Amino acid sequence: MGSRQFLFRTLYRLGFTPWDGHPLPTSLTNLIEGDQPLPPGKALDIGCGTGDNSIYLAGHGWQVTGVDYVARAVERARAKAAANGIDIRFEQADVTRLCEEGIGSGFDLIVDNGCLHGMNDEDRHDYVREVTAAAAPDARLLLVEFIPGSSFGVAGIEPSEVAQRFEPAWTLLASNAEPAMKRKGKDSGRYYLFARAS
Ligand SMILES: C[S@@+](CC[C@H](N)C(=O)[O-])C[C@H]1O[C@@H](n2cnc3c(N)ncnc32)[C@H](O)[C@@H]1O
């Protein structure tokens, strides 16, 4: 187990999961319920934590798979979904090895709320390869990530790095400050909406 996985495992064990219970990203609710809502299909929630984004998507007709490499997070996500009477596939799996872990492919929407921004360079490289392989030909990818220096203990990721890592396999459709990530009135995170380039 890597040091970052160990850290997340410890945080879940201690119950120190400050991301839990935050409002859903506005970029996600706009994508699903806005002026031009995406038609429901197969969704993959990457680094799903205790499942709030997955549950939201399933509640709007999506067939959702949520993955997280911390067993306790996955157990809590399953319990939350069951309590809401919602059917979601939650798997304990590493995002950098989605294929090897049998998560499947053909996902129409891939969502990551706060996973990529904490990874090291090697994991980011593997993440892009795996996410791209899991995507349907016309998939959308929504990333919601802190920028560097905006959150204690999280490396963050520069917008230029996000574009450089995903293009040309993906085309950036939109990117802006993510309102749900405002901290003390300051923009701390951004969303990135990509389309899989054919
Ligand atoms: C900041 S939390 C966000 C959780 C969730 N997306 C949310 O919005 O509440 C990041 C999550 O990503 C998971 N994670 C980080 N790296 C991962 C990896 N390589 N594979 C799977 N999960 C990972 C962590 O265990 C943690 O649950």
PDB file of C-alpha atoms and ligand atoms in Angstrom:
ATOM      1  CA  MET A   1       0.000   0.000   0.000  1.00  0.00           C
ATOM      2  CA  GLY A   2       1.315   3.455  -0.935  1.00  0.00           C
ATOM      3  CA  SER A   3       1.714   6.248   1.608  1.00  0.00           C
ATOM      4  CA  ARG A   4      -1.234   8.228   0.235  1.00  0.00           C
ATOM      5  CA  GLN A   5      -3.556   5.250   0.433  1.00  0.00           C
ATOM      6  CA  PHE A   6      -2.377   4.655   3.986  1.00  0.00           C
ATOM      7  CA  LEU A   7      -3.099   8.298   4.795  1.00  0.00           C
ATOM      8  CA  PHE A   8      -6.645   8.123   3.409  1.00  0.00           C
ATOM      9  CA  ARG A   9      -7.243   4.822   5.194  1.00  0.00           C
ATOM     10  CA  THR A  10      -6.157   6.433   8.470  1.00  0.00           C
ATOM     11  CA  LEU A  11      -8.310   9.515   7.903  1.00  0.00           C
ATOM     12  CA  TYR A  12     -11.392   7.346   7.316  1.00  0.00           C
ATOM     13  CA  ARG A  13     -10.586   5.247  10.379  1.00  0.00           C
ATOM     14  CA  LEU A  14     -10.277   8.411  12.516  1.00  0.00           C
ATOM     15  CA  GLY A  15     -13.444   9.833  11.007  1.00  0.00           C
ATOM     16  CA  PHE A  16     -11.514  12.905   9.807  1.00  0.00           C
ATOM     17  CA  THR A  17     -13.079  13.276   6.359  1.00  0.00           C
ATOM     18  CA  PRO A  18     -13.680  17.007   5.944  1.00  0.00           C
ATOM     19  CA  TRP A  19     -14.858  16.552   2.320  1.00  0.00           C
ATOM     20  CA  ASP A  20     -17.922  14.604   3.522  1.00  0.00           C
ATOM     21  CA  GLY A  21     -21.152  16.542   3.561  1.00  0.00           C
ATOM     22  CA  HIS A  22     -19.905  19.397   1.345  1.00  0.00           C
ATOM     23  CA  PRO A  23     -22.373  20.714  -1.199  1.00  0.00           C
ATOM     24  CA  LEU A  24     -22.252  18.913  -4.525  1.00  0.00           C
ATOM     25  CA  PRO A  25     -20.197  20.710  -7.183  1.00  0.00           C
ATOM     26  CA  THR A  26     -22.309  23.241  -9.066  1.00  0.00           C
ATOM     27  CA  SER A  27     -20.572  22.076 -12.246  1.00  0.00           C
ATOM     28  CA  LEU A  28     -21.994  18.596 -11.643  1.00  0.00           C
ATOM     29  CA  THR A  29     -25.563  19.690 -10.903  1.00  0.00           C
ATOM     30  CA  ASN A  30     -25.467  22.015 -13.952  1.00  0.00           C
ATOM     31  CA  LEU A  31     -24.285  19.170 -16.154  1.00  0.00           C
ATOM     32  CA  ILE A  32     -27.058  16.868 -14.956  1.00  0.00           C
ATOM     33  CA  GLU A  33     -29.934  19.305 -14.390  1.00  0.00           C
ATOM     34  CA  GLY A  34     -28.950  22.497 -16.236  1.00  0.00           C
ATOM     35  CA  ASP A  35     -30.128  24.004 -19.541  1.00  0.00           C
ATOM     36  CA  GLN A  36     -28.686  21.148 -21.602  1.00  0.00           C
ATOM     37  CA  PRO A  37     -28.759  18.143 -19.278  1.00  0.00           C
ATOM     38  CA  LEU A  38     -26.743  15.085 -20.274  1.00  0.00           C
ATOM     39  CA  PRO A  39     -28.990  12.132 -21.051  1.00  0.00           C
ATOM     40  CA  PRO A  40     -28.477   9.448 -18.368  1.00  0.00           C
ATOM     41  CA  GLY A  41     -26.202   6.538 -19.180  1.00  0.00           C
ATOM     42  CA  LYS A  42     -23.322   4.744 -17.481  1.00  0.00           C
ATOM     43  CA  ALA A  43     -21.346   6.839 -14.983  1.00  0.00           C
ATOM     44  CA  LEU A  44     -18.083   6.214 -13.160  1.00  0.00           C
ATOM     45  CA  ASP A  45     -17.369   8.117  -9.926  1.00  0.00           C
ATOM     46  CA  ILE A  46     -13.626   8.133  -9.303  1.00  0.00           C
ATOM     47  CA  GLY A  47     -12.389   8.386  -5.725  1.00  0.00           C
ATOM     48  CA  CYS A  48     -16.040   8.240  -4.726  1.00  0.00           C
ATOM     49  CA  GLY A  49     -15.450   8.459  -0.978  1.00  0.00           C
ATOM     50  CA  THR A  50     -18.691   7.799   0.865  1.00  0.00           C
ATOM     51  CA  GLY A  51     -20.672   8.118  -2.345  1.00  0.00           C
ATOM     52  CA  ASP A  52     -22.509  11.457  -2.369  1.00  0.00           C
ATOM     53  CA  ASN A  53     -21.799  12.188  -6.043  1.00  0.00           C
ATOM     54  CA  SER A  54     -22.680   8.602  -7.014  1.00  0.00           C
ATOM     55  CA  ILE A  55     -25.956   8.750  -5.098  1.00  0.00           C
ATOM     56  CA  TYR A  56     -26.824  12.066  -6.735  1.00  0.00           C
ATOM     57  CA  LEU A  57     -26.186  10.644 -10.209  1.00  0.00           C
ATOM     58  CA  ALA A  58     -28.111   7.435  -9.535  1.00  0.00           C
ATOM     59  CA  GLY A  59     -30.998   9.543  -8.249  1.00  0.00           C
ATOM     60  CA  HIS A  60     -31.076  11.197 -11.687  1.00  0.00           C
ATOM     61  CA  GLY A  61     -31.318   7.967 -13.623  1.00  0.00           C
ATOM     62  CA  TRP A  62     -27.633   7.127 -14.124  1.00  0.00           C
ATOM     63  CA  GLN A  63     -26.296   3.590 -13.810  1.00  0.00           C
ATOM     64  CA  VAL A  64     -23.380   4.304 -11.487  1.00  0.00           C
ATOM     65  CA  THR A  65     -20.139   2.596 -10.545  1.00  0.00           C
ATOM     66  CA  GLY A  66     -18.203   4.241  -7.711  1.00  0.00           C
ATOM     67  CA  VAL A  67     -14.601   3.316  -6.947  1.00  0.00           C
ATOM     68  CA  ASP A  68     -12.393   4.170  -4.012  1.00  0.00           C
ATOM     69  CA  TYR A  69      -9.301   2.391  -2.714  1.00  0.00           C
ATOM     70  CA  VAL A  70     -10.291   2.694   0.955  1.00  0.00           C
ATOM     71  CA  ALA A  71     -12.489  -0.188   2.112  1.00  0.00           C
ATOM     72  CA  ARG A  72     -14.164   1.860   4.847  1.00  0.00           C
ATOM     73  CA  ALA A  73     -15.189   4.553   2.360  1.00  0.00           C
ATOM     74  CA  VAL A  74     -16.709   1.935   0.074  1.00  0.00           C
ATOM     75  CA  GLU A  75     -18.564   0.304   2.980  1.00  0.00           C
ATOM     76  CA  ARG A  76     -20.023   3.666   4.010  1.00  0.00           C
ATOM     77  CA  ALA A  77     -20.982   4.440   0.426  1.00  0.00           C
ATOM     78  CA  ARG A  78     -22.795   1.091   0.136  1.00  0.00           C
ATOM     79  CA  ALA A  79     -24.609   1.729   3.428  1.00  0.00           C
ATOM     80  CA  LYS A  80     -25.686   5.228   2.364  1.00  0.00           C
ATOM     81  CA  ALA A  81     -26.977   3.976  -0.980  1.00  0.00           C
ATOM     82  CA  ALA A  82     -28.855   1.133   0.722  1.00  0.00           C
ATOM     83  CA  ALA A  83     -30.391   3.563   3.223  1.00  0.00           C
ATOM     84  CA  ASN A  84     -31.598   5.646   0.276  1.00  0.00           C
ATOM     85  CA  GLY A  85     -32.935   2.555  -1.527  1.00  0.00           C
ATOM     86  CA  ILE A  86     -30.570   3.247  -4.444  1.00  0.00           C
ATOM     87  CA  ASP A  87     -28.780   0.587  -6.451  1.00  0.00           C
ATOM     88  CA  ILE A  88     -25.131   1.511  -7.116  1.00  0.00           C
ATOM     89  CA  ARG A  89     -22.104  -0.650  -7.783  1.00  0.00           C
ATOM     90  CA  PHE A  90     -19.380   0.412  -5.347  1.00  0.00           C
ATOM     91  CA  GLU A  91     -15.976  -1.252  -5.685  1.00  0.00           C
ATOM     92  CA  GLN A  92     -12.779  -1.007  -3.687  1.00  0.00           C
ATOM     93  CA  ALA A  93     -10.295  -0.301  -6.478  1.00  0.00           C
ATOM     94  CA  ASP A  94      -7.336   1.874  -7.349  1.00  0.00           C
ATOM     95  CA  VAL A  95      -8.055   4.457 -10.001  1.00  0.00           C
ATOM     96  CA  THR A  96      -4.587   3.967 -11.457  1.00  0.00           C
ATOM     97  CA  ARG A  97      -5.449   0.304 -12.206  1.00  0.00           C
ATOM     98  CA  LEU A  98      -9.091   0.409 -13.257  1.00  0.00           C
ATOM     99  CA  CYS A  99      -8.671  -2.051 -16.105  1.00  0.00           C
ATOM    100  CA  GLU A 100      -6.691  -4.607 -14.097  1.00  0.00           C
ATOM    101  CA  GLU A 101      -9.261  -4.328 -11.292  1.00  0.00           C
ATOM    102  CA  GLY A 102     -12.115  -5.194 -13.657  1.00  0.00           C
ATOM    103  CA  ILE A 103     -14.051  -1.957 -13.416  1.00  0.00           C
ATOM    104  CA  GLY A 104     -15.046  -2.117 -17.065  1.00  0.00           C
ATOM    105  CA  SER A 105     -15.387   0.414 -19.838  1.00  0.00           C
ATOM    106  CA  GLY A 106     -17.936   2.270 -21.936  1.00  0.00           C
ATOM    107  CA  PHE A 107     -18.682   4.906 -19.308  1.00  0.00           C
ATOM    108  CA  ASP A 108     -20.608   7.875 -20.742  1.00  0.00           C
ATOM    109  CA  LEU A 109     -19.733  10.147 -17.838  1.00  0.00           C
ATOM    110  CA  ILE A 110     -16.704  10.013 -15.576  1.00  0.00           C
ATOM    111  CA  VAL A 111     -16.693  12.241 -12.513  1.00  0.00           C
ATOM    112  CA  ASP A 112     -13.834  13.005 -10.151  1.00  0.00           C
ATOM    113  CA  ASN A 113     -14.553  15.358  -7.266  1.00  0.00           C
ATOM    114  CA  GLY A 114     -11.231  15.801  -5.487  1.00  0.00           C
ATOM    115  CA  CYS A 115      -9.107  12.765  -6.348  1.00  0.00           C
ATOM    116  CA  LEU A 116      -6.613  13.739  -9.071  1.00  0.00           C
ATOM    117  CA  HIS A 117      -5.389  16.876  -7.271  1.00  0.00           C
ATOM    118  CA  GLY A 118      -3.739  14.851  -4.476  1.00  0.00           C
ATOM    119  CA  MET A 119      -1.844  12.389  -6.653  1.00  0.00           C
ATOM    120  CA  ASN A 120       1.858  12.310  -7.454  1.00  0.00           C
ATOM    121  CA  ASP A 121       3.196  12.578 -10.978  1.00  0.00           C
ATOM    122  CA  GLU A 122       3.327   8.835 -11.687  1.00  0.00           C
ATOM    123  CA  ASP A 123      -0.199   8.223 -10.414  1.00  0.00           C
ATOM    124  CA  ARG A 124      -1.507  11.160 -12.470  1.00  0.00           C
ATOM    125  CA  HIS A 125       0.030   9.606 -15.562  1.00  0.00           C
ATOM    126  CA  ASP A 126      -1.572   6.209 -14.870  1.00  0.00           C
ATOM    127  CA  TYR A 127      -4.878   7.850 -13.929  1.00  0.00           C
ATOM    128  CA  VAL A 128      -5.165   9.554 -17.344  1.00  0.00           C
ATOM    129  CA  ARG A 129      -4.424   6.282 -19.168  1.00  0.00           C
ATOM    130  CA  GLU A 130      -6.992   4.318 -17.146  1.00  0.00           C
ATOM    131  CA  VAL A 131      -9.744   6.933 -17.265  1.00  0.00           C
ATOM    132  CA  THR A 132      -9.307   7.306 -21.006  1.00  0.00           C
ATOM    133  CA  ALA A 133      -9.528   3.540 -21.513  1.00  0.00           C
ATOM    134  CA  ALA A 134     -12.703   3.352 -19.405  1.00  0.00           C
ATOM    135  CA  ALA A 135     -14.502   6.055 -21.396  1.00  0.00           C
ATOM    136  CA  ALA A 136     -17.162   5.527 -24.071  1.00  0.00           C
ATOM    137  CA  PRO A 137     -16.298   7.067 -27.475  1.00  0.00           C
ATOM    138  CA  ASP A 138     -18.351  10.241 -26.827  1.00  0.00           C
ATOM    139  CA  ALA A 139     -17.863  10.349 -23.060  1.00  0.00           C
ATOM    140  CA  ARG A 140     -17.795  13.426 -20.854  1.00  0.00           C
ATOM    141  CA  LEU A 141     -15.262  13.794 -18.064  1.00  0.00           C
ATOM    142  CA  LEU A 142     -15.859  16.211 -15.192  1.00  0.00           C
ATOM    143  CA  LEU A 143     -12.933  16.968 -12.888  1.00  0.00           C
ATOM    144  CA  VAL A 144     -13.312  19.176  -9.807  1.00  0.00           C
ATOM    145  CA  GLU A 145      -9.912  19.876  -8.265  1.00  0.00           C
ATOM    146  CA  PHE A 146      -8.118  22.288  -5.933  1.00  0.00           C
ATOM    147  CA  ILE A 147      -5.513  24.603  -7.419  1.00  0.00           C
ATOM    148  CA  PRO A 148      -2.064  24.475  -5.754  1.00  0.00           C
ATOM    149  CA  GLY A 149      -1.767  26.291  -2.427  1.00  0.00           C
ATOM    150  CA  SER A 150      -5.497  26.417  -1.756  1.00  0.00           C
ATOM    151  CA  SER A 151      -6.007  23.505   0.626  1.00  0.00           C
ATOM    152  CA  PHE A 152      -3.771  22.310   3.465  1.00  0.00           C
ATOM    153  CA  GLY A 153      -2.246  18.904   2.762  1.00  0.00           C
ATOM    154  CA  VAL A 154      -3.423  18.741  -0.848  1.00  0.00           C
ATOM    155  CA  ALA A 155      -0.929  19.354  -3.658  1.00  0.00           C
ATOM    156  CA  GLY A 156      -3.549  20.784  -6.028  1.00  0.00           C
ATOM    157  CA  ILE A 157      -3.203  20.875  -9.779  1.00  0.00           C
ATOM    158  CA  GLU A 158      -2.584  23.766 -12.181  1.00  0.00           C
ATOM    159  CA  PRO A 159      -5.144  24.293 -14.965  1.00  0.00           C
ATOM    160  CA  SER A 160      -2.331  24.168 -17.525  1.00  0.00           C
ATOM    161  CA  GLU A 161      -1.288  20.744 -16.229  1.00  0.00           C
ATOM    162  CA  VAL A 162      -4.846  19.414 -16.445  1.00  0.00           C
ATOM    163  CA  ALA A 163      -5.109  20.499 -20.089  1.00  0.00           C
ATOM    164  CA  GLN A 164      -1.661  19.169 -20.950  1.00  0.00           C
ATOM    165  CA  ARG A 165      -2.364  15.759 -19.390  1.00  0.00           C
ATOM    166  CA  PHE A 166      -5.749  15.158 -21.039  1.00  0.00           C
ATOM    167  CA  GLU A 167      -5.355  16.694 -24.485  1.00  0.00           C
ATOM    168  CA  PRO A 168      -5.429  15.537 -27.268  1.00  0.00           C
ATOM    169  CA  ALA A 169      -7.253  12.367 -26.140  1.00  0.00           C
ATOM    170  CA  TRP A 170      -9.860  14.676 -24.604  1.00  0.00           C
ATOM    171  CA  THR A 171     -11.142  18.091 -25.726  1.00  0.00           C
ATOM    172  CA  LEU A 172     -11.656  20.710 -23.038  1.00  0.00           C
ATOM    173  CA  LEU A 173     -15.214  22.054 -23.387  1.00  0.00           C
ATOM    174  CA  ALA A 174     -15.349  24.322 -20.339  1.00  0.00           C
ATOM    175  CA  SER A 175     -13.384  25.252 -17.259  1.00  0.00           C
ATOM    176  CA  ASN A 176     -13.964  27.810 -14.548  1.00  0.00           C
ATOM    177  CA  ALA A 177     -13.866  28.413 -10.808  1.00  0.00           C
ATOM    178  CA  GLU A 178     -16.011  25.844  -8.975  1.00  0.00           C
ATOM    179  CA  PRO A 179     -18.403  27.771  -6.689  1.00  0.00           C
ATOM    180  CA  ALA A 180     -18.722  24.843  -4.250  1.00  0.00           C
ATOM    181  CA  MET A 181     -14.963  25.013  -3.655  1.00  0.00           C
ATOM    182  CA  LYS A 182     -14.899  28.656  -2.539  1.00  0.00           C
ATOM    183  CA  ARG A 183     -13.093  28.943   0.794  1.00  0.00           C
ATOM    184  CA  LYS A 184     -13.417  32.146   2.860  1.00  0.00           C
ATOM    185  CA  GLY A 185     -14.672  33.941  -0.228  1.00  0.00           C
ATOM    186  CA  LYS A 186     -11.682  32.870  -2.320  1.00  0.00           C
ATOM    187  CA  ASP A 187     -11.753  30.639  -5.395  1.00  0.00           C
ATOM    188  CA  SER A 188      -9.838  27.497  -4.406  1.00  0.00           C
ATOM    189  CA  GLY A 189     -10.781  24.978  -7.023  1.00  0.00           C
ATOM    190  CA  ARG A 190     -11.798  24.656 -10.635  1.00  0.00           C
ATOM    191  CA  TYR A 191     -13.911  22.366 -12.717  1.00  0.00           C
ATOM    192  CA  TYR A 192     -12.870  20.966 -16.076  1.00  0.00           C
ATOM    193  CA  LEU A 193     -15.402  19.482 -18.475  1.00  0.00           C
ATOM    194  CA  PHE A 194     -13.876  17.385 -21.257  1.00  0.00           C
ATOM    195  CA  ALA A 195     -15.313  15.400 -24.163  1.00  0.00           C
ATOM    196  CA  ARG A 196     -13.552  12.272 -25.374  1.00  0.00           C
ATOM    197  CA  ALA A 197     -12.007  13.147 -28.720  1.00  0.00           C
ATOM    198  CA  SER A 198     -12.760  10.548 -31.378  1.00  0.00           C
TER     199      SER A 198
HETATM  200  C1  LIG B   1     -11.098  14.324  -1.105  1.00  0.00           C
HETATM  201  S1  LIG B   1     -11.820  12.741  -1.110  1.00  0.00           S
HETATM  202  C2  LIG B   1     -13.262  13.047  -2.094  1.00  0.00           C
HETATM  203  C3  LIG B   1     -14.314  11.984  -1.969  1.00  0.00           C
HETATM  204  C4  LIG B   1     -15.552  12.146  -2.843  1.00  0.00           C
HETATM  205  N1  LIG B   1     -15.229  12.268  -4.244  1.00  0.00           N
HETATM  206  C5  LIG B   1     -16.391  13.314  -2.411  1.00  0.00           C
HETATM  207  O1  LIG B   1     -16.631  14.224  -3.217  1.00  0.00           O
HETATM  208  O2  LIG B   1     -16.855  13.320  -1.258  1.00  0.00           O
HETATM  209  C6  LIG B   1     -10.751  11.845  -2.226  1.00  0.00           C
HETATM  210  C7  LIG B   1     -11.068  10.367  -2.299  1.00  0.00           C
HETATM  211  O3  LIG B   1     -10.265   9.773  -3.328  1.00  0.00           O
HETATM  212  C8  LIG B   1      -9.838   8.501  -2.884  1.00  0.00           C
HETATM  213  N2  LIG B   1      -8.628   8.166  -3.661  1.00  0.00           N
HETATM  214  C9  LIG B   1      -7.473   8.866  -3.732  1.00  0.00           C
HETATM  215  N3  LIG B   1      -6.605   8.265  -4.568  1.00  0.00           N
HETATM  216  C10 LIG B   1      -7.233   7.159  -5.046  1.00  0.00           C
HETATM  217  C11 LIG B   1      -6.854   6.109  -5.932  1.00  0.00           C
HETATM  218  N4  LIG B   1      -5.637   6.074  -6.501  1.00  0.00           N
HETATM  219  N5  LIG B   1      -7.754   5.153  -6.198  1.00  0.00           N
HETATM  220  C12 LIG B   1      -8.983   5.161  -5.623  1.00  0.00           C
HETATM  221  N6  LIG B   1      -9.393   6.104  -4.757  1.00  0.00           N
HETATM  222  C13 LIG B   1      -8.527   7.092  -4.477  1.00  0.00           C
HETATM  223  C14 LIG B   1      -9.624   8.665  -1.386  1.00  0.00           C
HETATM  224  O4  LIG B   1      -9.659   7.455  -0.695  1.00  0.00           O
HETATM  225  C15 LIG B   1     -10.777   9.608  -1.023  1.00  0.00           C
HETATM  226  O5  LIG B   1     -11.922   8.889  -0.638  1.00  0.00           O
END
